[in-house]
Amino acid sequence: MSLSAGGYGQNMLPVAATITGIDRLTDKDCVFSIRLSKGGILRFRASQFVILSLFGIGEAPISISSSPLDSEKSFELCIRVVGNLTRAVHRLSVGDKVGIRGPYGNGFPMERIEGRDVVIVAGGLGLAPLRSLIRHVIHERDRYGRVIVLIGAKRPQDILFKEDILLWEANPSIEVHLTVDVAVPPWDKHVGVITKLFRYVDVDSLNAVAAVVGPPIMYRFVVSEILNKGLFEGNIYLSLERRMRCGIGKCGHCQINGIYLCQDGPVLSYMEARKLKEAL
Ligand SMILES: Cc1cc2nc3c(=O)[nH]c(=O)nc-3n(C[C@H](O)[C@H](O)[C@H](O)COP(=O)(O)OP(=O)(O)OC[C@H]3O[C@@H](n4cnc5c(N)ncnc54)[C@H](O)[C@@H]3O)c2cc1C
Ligand code: FES
């Protein structure tokens, strides 16, 4: 059995899956490694999402945070506790069962990113889907130009995927810059909002793409910095998350001006996104 990236938009049936690992990242975020039952394989693109369900509690869309290129046996979801479902997931243990449907959404257009400089901007939980993209790009490093990763969090203790970040910082083929809004000793990196990091972004603007995921408030300021660097509106990709139910373009919960973010998104170019007045 294979749940495939090409199959999104069709299937609403959850399949059984087992939690095979739990890694606590912060006081409210854990990464769950998940394996589909009966040897099933989830085939997906960076920044696609699944709908995770717990019997008798509900469902929630969650981005896949592992790389599409190293997820043969299991995949990873970084889940933040905010309400009923996410609280219940955090109470689960290795060996417990969940339901998975998807993958849904379009994901980042890797074919449009290939051969170009890539600027990746992650605010807070936005690093969850972007970790998938960063790992994908590192996996095929010679297919891209310069790779610059900007990461922002509220406080040092809120930074997600610290082990990955250490590896990325040690990797001479990518540039990583971190900032926190509020520093706490022994923090010795940047302090301030993520837009401050753009002074380190030096790319071939005519041949660069940007991928941005973070809290809605971040988008306008970040996009303005990227446009100042000379990138085209069509080369700036944003992931727009809205309340979603079905994930397959049926219920209308995620619809803005005729765009169904669960299918036509969540990744849109800034050129497309700025036409949706409510989106930015
Ligand atoms: C495409 C997509 C990808 C997502 N990826 C992730 C991910 O990788 N990790 C993760 O932890 N969460 C992710 N989310 C958000 C996640 O789906 C919600 O946090 C979850 O549905 C909350 O369910 P709950 O029952 O725990 O909380 P609820 O009881 O439903 O809600 C608790 C609080 O969270 C708010 N809330 C719920 N859903 C959203 C939402 N989509 N956007 C903003 N506020 C919301 C509610 O208004 C309420 O205030 C994603 C959402 C979308 C649409
Ligand atoms: S979530 Fe139902 S239409 Fe998009």
Tab-separated table of N, CA and C and ligand atoms in Angstrom, residues 49 59-63 78-80 82-87 125 128-129 241-244 266, ligand 1:
chain	number	residue	atom	x	y	z
A	49	PHE	N	0.781	18.095	3.787
A	49	PHE	CA	0.350	17.776	5.148
A	49	PHE	C	-0.511	16.518	5.145
A	59	GLU	N	-9.758	15.236	14.357
A	59	GLU	CA	-8.728	15.236	13.323
A	59	GLU	C	-8.045	16.596	13.308
A	60	ALA	N	-6.816	16.631	12.797
A	60	ALA	CA	-6.139	17.921	12.603
A	60	ALA	C	-5.149	17.804	11.454
A	61	PRO	N	-5.055	18.865	10.628
A	61	PRO	CA	-4.009	18.868	9.601
A	61	PRO	C	-2.650	19.139	10.239
A	62	ILE	N	-1.661	18.372	9.861
A	62	ILE	CA	-0.299	18.548	10.389
A	62	ILE	C	0.697	18.388	9.233
A	63	SER	N	1.620	19.328	9.125
A	63	SER	CA	2.635	19.266	8.064
A	63	SER	C	3.597	18.114	8.317
A	78	CYS	N	5.740	17.226	13.584
A	78	CYS	CA	6.058	18.039	14.762
A	78	CYS	C	4.747	18.672	15.225
A	79	ILE	N	4.319	18.324	16.421
A	79	ILE	CA	2.968	18.727	16.852
A	79	ILE	C	3.044	19.615	18.093
A	80	ARG	N	2.412	20.769	17.990
A	80	ARG	CA	2.348	21.719	19.112
A	80	ARG	C	1.015	21.578	19.822
A	82	VAL	N	-2.129	22.789	21.302
A	82	VAL	CA	-2.948	24.004	21.374
A	82	VAL	C	-4.362	23.719	21.872
A	83	GLY	N	-4.869	22.513	21.650
A	83	GLY	CA	-6.263	22.228	22.012
A	83	GLY	C	-6.475	20.740	22.240
A	84	ASN	N	-7.733	20.310	22.065
A	84	ASN	CA	-8.151	18.943	22.409
A	84	ASN	C	-7.332	17.860	21.741
A	85	LEU	N	-7.291	17.938	20.400
A	85	LEU	CA	-6.656	16.850	19.652
A	85	LEU	C	-5.151	16.817	19.925
A	86	THR	N	-4.533	17.986	19.838
A	86	THR	CA	-3.071	18.016	19.991
A	86	THR	C	-2.678	17.642	21.430
A	87	ARG	N	-3.515	18.021	22.401
A	87	ARG	CA	-3.234	17.629	23.789
A	87	ARG	C	-3.296	16.107	23.922
A	125	LEU	N	6.870	27.709	14.467
A	125	LEU	CA	6.464	26.377	14.011
A	125	LEU	C	6.591	26.224	12.489
A	128	ALA	N	8.662	23.512	10.932
A	128	ALA	CA	8.238	22.102	10.767
A	128	ALA	C	8.133	21.723	9.287
A	129	PRO	N	7.311	22.414	8.471
A	129	PRO	CA	7.295	22.058	7.041
A	129	PRO	C	8.607	22.404	6.343
A	241	GLU	N	-1.713	28.699	6.036
A	241	GLU	CA	-2.498	27.691	6.760
A	241	GLU	C	-3.800	28.312	7.236
A	242	ARG	N	-4.874	27.626	6.977
A	242	ARG	CA	-6.194	28.070	7.429
A	242	ARG	C	-6.861	26.902	8.137
A	243	ARG	N	-7.954	27.190	8.865
A	243	ARG	CA	-8.698	26.087	9.467
A	243	ARG	C	-9.131	25.152	8.345
A	244	MET	N	-8.841	23.867	8.496
A	244	MET	CA	-9.201	22.899	7.456
A	244	MET	C	-9.960	21.737	8.078
A	266	PRO	N	-1.213	24.343	0.517
A	266	PRO	CA	-1.052	25.603	1.232
A	266	PRO	C	0.038	26.507	0.641
B	1	LIG	C1	-1.958	22.917	6.426
B	1	LIG	C2	-1.768	22.952	7.916
B	1	LIG	C3	-0.599	22.453	8.463
B	1	LIG	C4	-0.412	22.466	9.846
B	1	LIG	N1	0.749	21.943	10.344
B	1	LIG	C5	0.914	21.881	11.667
B	1	LIG	C6	2.104	21.291	12.217
B	1	LIG	O1	3.017	20.861	11.489
B	1	LIG	N2	2.192	21.209	13.562
B	1	LIG	C7	1.207	21.686	14.391
B	1	LIG	O2	1.362	21.580	15.623
B	1	LIG	N3	0.102	22.277	13.917
B	1	LIG	C8	-0.071	22.374	12.576
B	1	LIG	N4	-1.214	22.953	12.085
B	1	LIG	C9	-2.196	23.507	13.014
B	1	LIG	C10	-3.033	22.354	13.599
B	1	LIG	O3	-3.825	21.776	12.581
B	1	LIG	C11	-3.937	22.900	14.704
B	1	LIG	O4	-3.141	23.386	15.765
B	1	LIG	C12	-4.838	21.789	15.245
B	1	LIG	O5	-5.851	21.538	14.302
B	1	LIG	C13	-5.462	22.171	16.532
B	1	LIG	O6	-6.328	21.120	16.911
B	1	LIG	P1	-6.778	20.949	18.429
B	1	LIG	O7	-7.995	20.091	18.446
B	1	LIG	O8	-5.627	20.530	19.284
B	1	LIG	O9	-7.122	22.434	18.864
B	1	LIG	P2	-8.542	23.172	18.781
B	1	LIG	O10	-9.262	22.832	20.050
B	1	LIG	O11	-9.207	22.892	17.469
B	1	LIG	O12	-8.050	24.670	18.758
B	1	LIG	C14	-7.292	25.236	19.820
B	1	LIG	C15	-6.888	26.660	19.447
B	1	LIG	O13	-6.048	26.632	18.260
B	1	LIG	C16	-6.618	27.445	17.254
B	1	LIG	N5	-6.383	26.754	15.956
B	1	LIG	C17	-6.774	25.526	15.611
B	1	LIG	N6	-6.390	25.247	14.351
B	1	LIG	C18	-5.761	26.330	13.895
B	1	LIG	C19	-5.143	26.666	12.657
B	1	LIG	N7	-5.110	25.849	11.600
B	1	LIG	N8	-4.582	27.884	12.556
B	1	LIG	C20	-4.617	28.742	13.583
B	1	LIG	N9	-5.173	28.480	14.771
B	1	LIG	C21	-5.740	27.302	14.926
B	1	LIG	C22	-8.089	27.515	17.594
B	1	LIG	O14	-8.683	28.708	17.077
B	1	LIG	C23	-8.067	27.539	19.084
B	1	LIG	O15	-7.805	28.828	19.587
B	1	LIG	C24	-1.420	22.986	10.704
B	1	LIG	C25	-2.587	23.506	10.147
B	1	LIG	C26	-2.760	23.505	8.789
B	1	LIG	C27	-4.029	24.052	8.197
